Tab-separated table of C-alpha atoms in Angstrom:
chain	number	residue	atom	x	y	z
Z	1	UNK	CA	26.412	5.358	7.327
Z	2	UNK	CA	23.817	3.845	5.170
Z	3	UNK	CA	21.545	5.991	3.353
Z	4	UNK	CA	17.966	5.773	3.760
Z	5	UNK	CA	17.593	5.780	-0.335
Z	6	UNK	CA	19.663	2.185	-0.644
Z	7	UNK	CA	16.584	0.813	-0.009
Z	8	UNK	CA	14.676	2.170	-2.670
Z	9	UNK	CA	11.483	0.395	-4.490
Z	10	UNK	CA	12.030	-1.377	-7.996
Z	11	UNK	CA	12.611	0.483	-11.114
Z	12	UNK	CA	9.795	1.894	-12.671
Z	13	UNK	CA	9.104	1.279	-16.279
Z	14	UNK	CA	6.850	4.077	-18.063
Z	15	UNK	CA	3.912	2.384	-19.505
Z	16	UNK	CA	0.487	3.765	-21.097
Z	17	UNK	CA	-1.381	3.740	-17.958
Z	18	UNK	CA	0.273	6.624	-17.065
Z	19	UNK	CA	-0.776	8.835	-20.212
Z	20	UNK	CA	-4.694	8.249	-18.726
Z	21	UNK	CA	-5.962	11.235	-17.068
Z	22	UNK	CA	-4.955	12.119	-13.790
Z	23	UNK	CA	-8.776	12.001	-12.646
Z	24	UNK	CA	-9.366	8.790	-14.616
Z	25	UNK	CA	-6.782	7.023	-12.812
Z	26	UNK	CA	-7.774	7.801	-9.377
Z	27	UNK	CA	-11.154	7.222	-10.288
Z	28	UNK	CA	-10.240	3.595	-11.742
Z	29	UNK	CA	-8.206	2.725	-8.435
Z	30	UNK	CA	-11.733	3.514	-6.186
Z	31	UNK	CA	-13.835	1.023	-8.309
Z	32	UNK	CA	-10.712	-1.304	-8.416
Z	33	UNK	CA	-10.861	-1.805	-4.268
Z	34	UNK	CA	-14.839	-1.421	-4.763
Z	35	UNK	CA	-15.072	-3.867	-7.185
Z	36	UNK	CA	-12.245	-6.271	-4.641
Z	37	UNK	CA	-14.740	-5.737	-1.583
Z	38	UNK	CA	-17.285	-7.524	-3.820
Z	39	UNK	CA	-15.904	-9.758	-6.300
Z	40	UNK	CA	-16.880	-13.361	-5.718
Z	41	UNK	CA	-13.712	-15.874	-4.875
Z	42	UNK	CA	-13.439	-16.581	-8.836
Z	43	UNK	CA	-13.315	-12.709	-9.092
Z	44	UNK	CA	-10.793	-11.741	-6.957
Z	45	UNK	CA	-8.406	-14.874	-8.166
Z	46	UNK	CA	-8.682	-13.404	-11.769
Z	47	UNK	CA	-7.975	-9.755	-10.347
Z	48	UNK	CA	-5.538	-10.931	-8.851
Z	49	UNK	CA	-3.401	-12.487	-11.878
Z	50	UNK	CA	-4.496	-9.532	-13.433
Z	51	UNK	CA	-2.572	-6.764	-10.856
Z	52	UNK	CA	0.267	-9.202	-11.306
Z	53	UNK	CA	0.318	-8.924	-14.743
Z	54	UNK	CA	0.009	-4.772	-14.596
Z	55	UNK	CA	2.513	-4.480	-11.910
Z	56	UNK	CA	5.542	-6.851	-13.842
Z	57	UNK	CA	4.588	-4.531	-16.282
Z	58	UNK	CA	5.523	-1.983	-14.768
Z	59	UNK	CA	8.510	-3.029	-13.979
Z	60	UNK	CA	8.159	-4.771	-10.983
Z	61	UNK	CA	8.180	-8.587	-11.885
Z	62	UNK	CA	6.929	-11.601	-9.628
Z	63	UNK	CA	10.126	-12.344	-7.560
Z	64	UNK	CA	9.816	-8.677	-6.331
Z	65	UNK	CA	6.523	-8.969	-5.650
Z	66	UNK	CA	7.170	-12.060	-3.727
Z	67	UNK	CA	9.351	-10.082	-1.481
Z	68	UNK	CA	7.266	-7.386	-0.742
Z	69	UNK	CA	4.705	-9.752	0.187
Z	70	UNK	CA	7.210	-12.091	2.604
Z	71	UNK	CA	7.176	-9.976	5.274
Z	72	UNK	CA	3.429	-10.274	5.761
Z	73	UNK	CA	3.648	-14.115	5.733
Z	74	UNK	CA	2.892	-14.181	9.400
Z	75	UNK	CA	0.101	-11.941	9.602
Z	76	UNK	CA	-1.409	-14.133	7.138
Z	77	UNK	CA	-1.061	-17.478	8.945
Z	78	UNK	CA	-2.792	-15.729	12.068
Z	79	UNK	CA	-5.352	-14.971	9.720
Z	80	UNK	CA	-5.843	-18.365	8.289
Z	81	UNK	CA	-5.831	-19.950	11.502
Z	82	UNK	CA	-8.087	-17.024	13.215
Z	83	UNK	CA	-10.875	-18.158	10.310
Z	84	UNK	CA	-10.675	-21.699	10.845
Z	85	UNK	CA	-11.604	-21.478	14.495
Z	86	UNK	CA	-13.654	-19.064	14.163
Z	87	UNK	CA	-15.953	-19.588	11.475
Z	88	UNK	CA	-19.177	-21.290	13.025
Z	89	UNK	CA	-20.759	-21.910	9.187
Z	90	UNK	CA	-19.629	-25.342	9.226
Z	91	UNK	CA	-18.340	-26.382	12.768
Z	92	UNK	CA	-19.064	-24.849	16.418
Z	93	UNK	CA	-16.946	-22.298	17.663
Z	94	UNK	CA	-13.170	-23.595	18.197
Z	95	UNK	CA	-13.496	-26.210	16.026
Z	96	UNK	CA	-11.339	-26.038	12.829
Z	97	UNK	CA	-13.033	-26.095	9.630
Z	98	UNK	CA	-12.437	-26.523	5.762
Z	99	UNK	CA	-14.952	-23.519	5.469
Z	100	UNK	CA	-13.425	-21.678	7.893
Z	101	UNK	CA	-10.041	-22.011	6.099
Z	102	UNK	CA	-11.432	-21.237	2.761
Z	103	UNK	CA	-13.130	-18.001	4.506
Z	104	UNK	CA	-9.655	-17.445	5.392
Z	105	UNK	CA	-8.193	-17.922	2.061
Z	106	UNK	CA	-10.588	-15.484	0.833
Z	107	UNK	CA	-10.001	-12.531	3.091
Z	108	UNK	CA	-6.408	-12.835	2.698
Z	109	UNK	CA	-6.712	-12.574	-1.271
Z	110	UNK	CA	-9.497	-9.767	-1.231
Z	111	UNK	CA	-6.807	-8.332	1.211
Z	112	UNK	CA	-4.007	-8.444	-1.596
Z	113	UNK	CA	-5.955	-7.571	-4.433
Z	114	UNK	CA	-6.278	-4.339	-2.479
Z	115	UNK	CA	-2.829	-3.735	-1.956
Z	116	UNK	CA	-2.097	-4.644	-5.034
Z	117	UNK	CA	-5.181	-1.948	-6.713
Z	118	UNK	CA	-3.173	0.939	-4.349
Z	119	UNK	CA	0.280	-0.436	-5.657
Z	120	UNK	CA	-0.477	-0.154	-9.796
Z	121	UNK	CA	-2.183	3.589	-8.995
Z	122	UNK	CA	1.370	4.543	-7.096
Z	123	UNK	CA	3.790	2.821	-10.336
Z	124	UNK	CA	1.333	4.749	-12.355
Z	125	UNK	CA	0.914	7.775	-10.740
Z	126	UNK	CA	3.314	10.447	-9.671
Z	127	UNK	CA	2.346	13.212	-7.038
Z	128	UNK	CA	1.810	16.238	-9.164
Z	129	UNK	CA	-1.360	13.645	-10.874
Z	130	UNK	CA	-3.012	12.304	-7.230
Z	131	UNK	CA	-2.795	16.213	-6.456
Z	132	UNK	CA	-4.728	17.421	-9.986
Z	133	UNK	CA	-7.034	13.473	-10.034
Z	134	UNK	CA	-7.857	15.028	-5.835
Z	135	UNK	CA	-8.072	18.112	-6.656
Z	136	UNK	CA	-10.309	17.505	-10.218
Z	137	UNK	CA	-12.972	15.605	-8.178
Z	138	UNK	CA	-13.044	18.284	-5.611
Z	139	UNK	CA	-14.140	20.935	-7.910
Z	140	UNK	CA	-18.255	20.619	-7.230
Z	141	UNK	CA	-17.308	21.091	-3.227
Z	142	UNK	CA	-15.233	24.215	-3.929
Z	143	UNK	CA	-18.335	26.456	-3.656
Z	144	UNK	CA	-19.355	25.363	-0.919
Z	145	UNK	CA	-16.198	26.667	0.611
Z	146	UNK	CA	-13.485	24.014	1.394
Z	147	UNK	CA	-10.101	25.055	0.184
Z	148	UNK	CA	-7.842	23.257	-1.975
Z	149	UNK	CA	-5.014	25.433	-2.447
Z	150	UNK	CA	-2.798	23.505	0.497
Z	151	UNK	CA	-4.103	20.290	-0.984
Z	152	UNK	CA	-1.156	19.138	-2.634
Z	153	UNK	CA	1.071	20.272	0.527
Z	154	UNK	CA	-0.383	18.080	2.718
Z	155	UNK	CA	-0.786	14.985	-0.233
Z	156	UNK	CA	3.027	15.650	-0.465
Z	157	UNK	CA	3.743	15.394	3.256
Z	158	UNK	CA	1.875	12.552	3.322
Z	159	UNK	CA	2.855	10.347	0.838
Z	160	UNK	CA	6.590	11.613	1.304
Z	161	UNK	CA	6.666	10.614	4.861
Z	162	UNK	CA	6.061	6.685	4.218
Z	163	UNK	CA	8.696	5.628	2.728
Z	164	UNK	CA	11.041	7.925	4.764
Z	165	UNK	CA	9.827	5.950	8.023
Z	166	UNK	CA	10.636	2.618	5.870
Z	167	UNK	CA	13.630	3.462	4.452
Z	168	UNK	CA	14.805	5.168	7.699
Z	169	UNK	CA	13.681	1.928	9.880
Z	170	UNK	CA	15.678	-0.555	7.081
Z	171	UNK	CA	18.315	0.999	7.620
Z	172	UNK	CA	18.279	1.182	11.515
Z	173	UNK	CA	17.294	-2.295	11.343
Z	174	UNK	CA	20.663	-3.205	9.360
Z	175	UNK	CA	23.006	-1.399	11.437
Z	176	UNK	CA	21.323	-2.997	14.377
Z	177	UNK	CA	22.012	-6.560	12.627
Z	178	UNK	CA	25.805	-5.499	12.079
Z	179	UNK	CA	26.564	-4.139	15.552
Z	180	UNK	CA	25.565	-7.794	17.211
Z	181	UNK	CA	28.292	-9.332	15.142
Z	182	UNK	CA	30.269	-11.553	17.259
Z	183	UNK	CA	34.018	-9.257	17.950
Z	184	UNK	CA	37.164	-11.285	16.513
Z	185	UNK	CA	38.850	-14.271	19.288
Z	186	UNK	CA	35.031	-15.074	20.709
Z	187	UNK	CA	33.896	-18.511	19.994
Z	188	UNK	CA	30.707	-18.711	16.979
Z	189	UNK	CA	28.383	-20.592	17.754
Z	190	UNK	CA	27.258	-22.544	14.669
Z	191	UNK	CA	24.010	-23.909	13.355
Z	192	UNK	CA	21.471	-21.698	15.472
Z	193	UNK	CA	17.982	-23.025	15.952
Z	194	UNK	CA	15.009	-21.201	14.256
Z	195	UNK	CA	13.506	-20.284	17.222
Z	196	UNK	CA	16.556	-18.617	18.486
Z	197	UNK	CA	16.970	-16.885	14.783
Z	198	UNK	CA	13.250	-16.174	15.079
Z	199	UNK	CA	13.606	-14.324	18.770
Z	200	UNK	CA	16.934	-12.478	17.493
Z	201	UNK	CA	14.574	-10.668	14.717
Z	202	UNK	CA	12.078	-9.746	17.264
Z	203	UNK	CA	14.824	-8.139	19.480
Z	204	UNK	CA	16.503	-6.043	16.307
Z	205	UNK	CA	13.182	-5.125	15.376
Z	206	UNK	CA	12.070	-3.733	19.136
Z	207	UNK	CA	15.228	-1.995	19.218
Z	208	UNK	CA	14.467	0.142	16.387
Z	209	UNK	CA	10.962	1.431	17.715
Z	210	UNK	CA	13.030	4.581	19.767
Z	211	UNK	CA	15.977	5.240	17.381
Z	212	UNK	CA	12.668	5.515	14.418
Z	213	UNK	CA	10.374	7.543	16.978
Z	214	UNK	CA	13.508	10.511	17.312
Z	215	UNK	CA	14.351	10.576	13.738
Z	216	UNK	CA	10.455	11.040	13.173
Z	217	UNK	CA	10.349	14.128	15.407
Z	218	UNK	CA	13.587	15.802	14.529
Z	219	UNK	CA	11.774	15.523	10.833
Z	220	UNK	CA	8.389	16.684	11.958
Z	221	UNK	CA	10.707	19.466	13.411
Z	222	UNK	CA	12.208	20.668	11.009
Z	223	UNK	CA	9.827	20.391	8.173
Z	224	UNK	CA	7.365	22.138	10.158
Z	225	UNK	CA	10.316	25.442	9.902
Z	226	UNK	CA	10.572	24.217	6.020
Z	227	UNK	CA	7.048	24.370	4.898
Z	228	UNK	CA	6.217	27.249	7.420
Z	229	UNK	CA	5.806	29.688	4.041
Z	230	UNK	CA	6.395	27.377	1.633
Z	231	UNK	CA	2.878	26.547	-0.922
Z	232	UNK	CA	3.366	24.931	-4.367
Z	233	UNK	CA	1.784	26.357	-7.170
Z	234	UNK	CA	-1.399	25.645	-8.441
Z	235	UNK	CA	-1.954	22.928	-11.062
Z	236	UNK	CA	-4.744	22.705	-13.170
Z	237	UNK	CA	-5.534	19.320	-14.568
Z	238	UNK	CA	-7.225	19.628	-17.815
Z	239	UNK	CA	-10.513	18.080	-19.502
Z	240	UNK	CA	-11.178	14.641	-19.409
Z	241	UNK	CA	-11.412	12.427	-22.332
Z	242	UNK	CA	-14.749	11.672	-22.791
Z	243	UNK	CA	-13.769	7.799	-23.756
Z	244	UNK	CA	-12.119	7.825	-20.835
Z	245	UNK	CA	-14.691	9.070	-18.479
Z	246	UNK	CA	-17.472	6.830	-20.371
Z	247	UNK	CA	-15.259	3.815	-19.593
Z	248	UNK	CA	-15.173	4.659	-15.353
Z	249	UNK	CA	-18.816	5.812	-15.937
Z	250	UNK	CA	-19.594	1.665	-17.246
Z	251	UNK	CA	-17.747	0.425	-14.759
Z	252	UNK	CA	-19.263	2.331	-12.206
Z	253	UNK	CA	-22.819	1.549	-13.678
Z	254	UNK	CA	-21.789	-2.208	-13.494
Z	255	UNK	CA	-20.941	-2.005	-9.915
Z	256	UNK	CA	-24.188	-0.713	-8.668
Z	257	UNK	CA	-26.147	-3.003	-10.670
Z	258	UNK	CA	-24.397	-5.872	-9.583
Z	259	UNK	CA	-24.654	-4.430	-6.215
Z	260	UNK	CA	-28.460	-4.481	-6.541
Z	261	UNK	CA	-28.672	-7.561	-8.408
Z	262	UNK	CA	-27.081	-9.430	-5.597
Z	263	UNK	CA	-29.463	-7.516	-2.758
Z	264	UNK	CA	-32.489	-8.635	-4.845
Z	265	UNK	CA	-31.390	-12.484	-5.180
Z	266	UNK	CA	-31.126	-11.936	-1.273
């Protein structure tokens, strides 16, 4: 069999991002996909080389960005195309459009600046510090009377059962591709036509909807015996640099009055 850990994500190199404060960083990655929802087009094209930058540092350079990114290539195309008959700034409805493809362009790269904001907090960020950065900003609410002791629990179920289901569905996927292999003394048929390549991926990839949907609920099984009395200790994140929390508390401050500077030009 093939293990659902050959298709793990790319090495992680340790970098000084992750000696911020647990709180700091989850704070940053909020005003990151703030500040993506309203960065102008300039904005988000110089965020972008920026997350690029961050992530190949690291550890995960541009060719493996690349491929995490291919898969989506045909959601984006409907997108472009959506926006470019659909966008009635320029040209009537149905009508393609230069704006409407630029619009396009746009929501595509706000869309992976986003993405790419969750992807830096996740190489930089470990479980045990999302639990104490949740669990920090939570602290004014405790008295009010929601609990936070199963808090890291559920952020580990969570965040534990994503890349299961992607690993797990890889994997399926594979042994799916292997098993259609042609048996030895059949004739090949060479030089198949994209469209027939294209309709042989959306076969494999419909054929591993039920094998995924068992394994999911012999998991959500078994880990429902597993964590029946199971609760991790208590972690207790520590006091926040105050250079650090001045730094979030300017960006933050920059945010809103850009926010208001932009309503008032309006």
């Amino acid at each position: 069999m093939i293990n659902g850990a050959s298709f793990a994500p790319a090495a992680l190199r340790v970098t000084p991002l992750s000696a911020l404060h647990p709180a700091i960083r989850l704070g940053a990655a909020i005003l990151a996909l703030l500040t993506c929802l309203g960065a102008s087009p300039w904005g988000l094209a110089a965020m972008a080389l920026f997350l690029m930058a961050a992530l190949t540092w690291t550890g995960m350079g541009p060719r493996r960005q690349l491929a995490v990114l291919k898969p989506w290539a045909p959601v984006a195309l409907l997108v472009i195309v959506v926006h470019t008959f659909t966008t009635t700034q320029a040209a009537p409805l149905g009508h393609p459009s230069v704006a409407g493809f630029l619009a396009g362009g746009k929501a595509l790269l706000r869309v992976a600046c986003s993405v790419g904001c969750l992807g830096l907090y996740l190489r930089v960020s470990p479980l045990d510090d999302l639990v104490l950065g949740v669990s920090w900003w939570l602290r004014p609410v405790r008295r009010l009377g929601l609990r936070t002791d199963d808090l890291g629990l559920m952020l580990a179920v969570a965040m534990g059962t994503a890349p299961v289901v992607l690993g797990e569905g890889r994997r399926i996927e594979a042994v799916v591709t292997m098993r259609r292999s042609v048996p030895a003394g059949r004739e090949v048929r060479t030089g198949p036509s994209r469209v027939a390549n294209f309709l042989h991926g959306l076969v494999d990839r419909a054929r591993v909807v039920v094998p995924l949907l068992e394994t999911l609920a012999r998991r959500a099984e078994a880990l429902t015996l597993s964590l029946r009395h199971r609760r991790p200790d208590p972690l207790t994140a520590g006091r926040v640099p105050i250079l650090q929390m001045a730094f979030l508390a300017v960006w933050a401050a920059g945010l809103i009055m850009l926010k208001v500077g932009v309503e008032v030009v309006r």
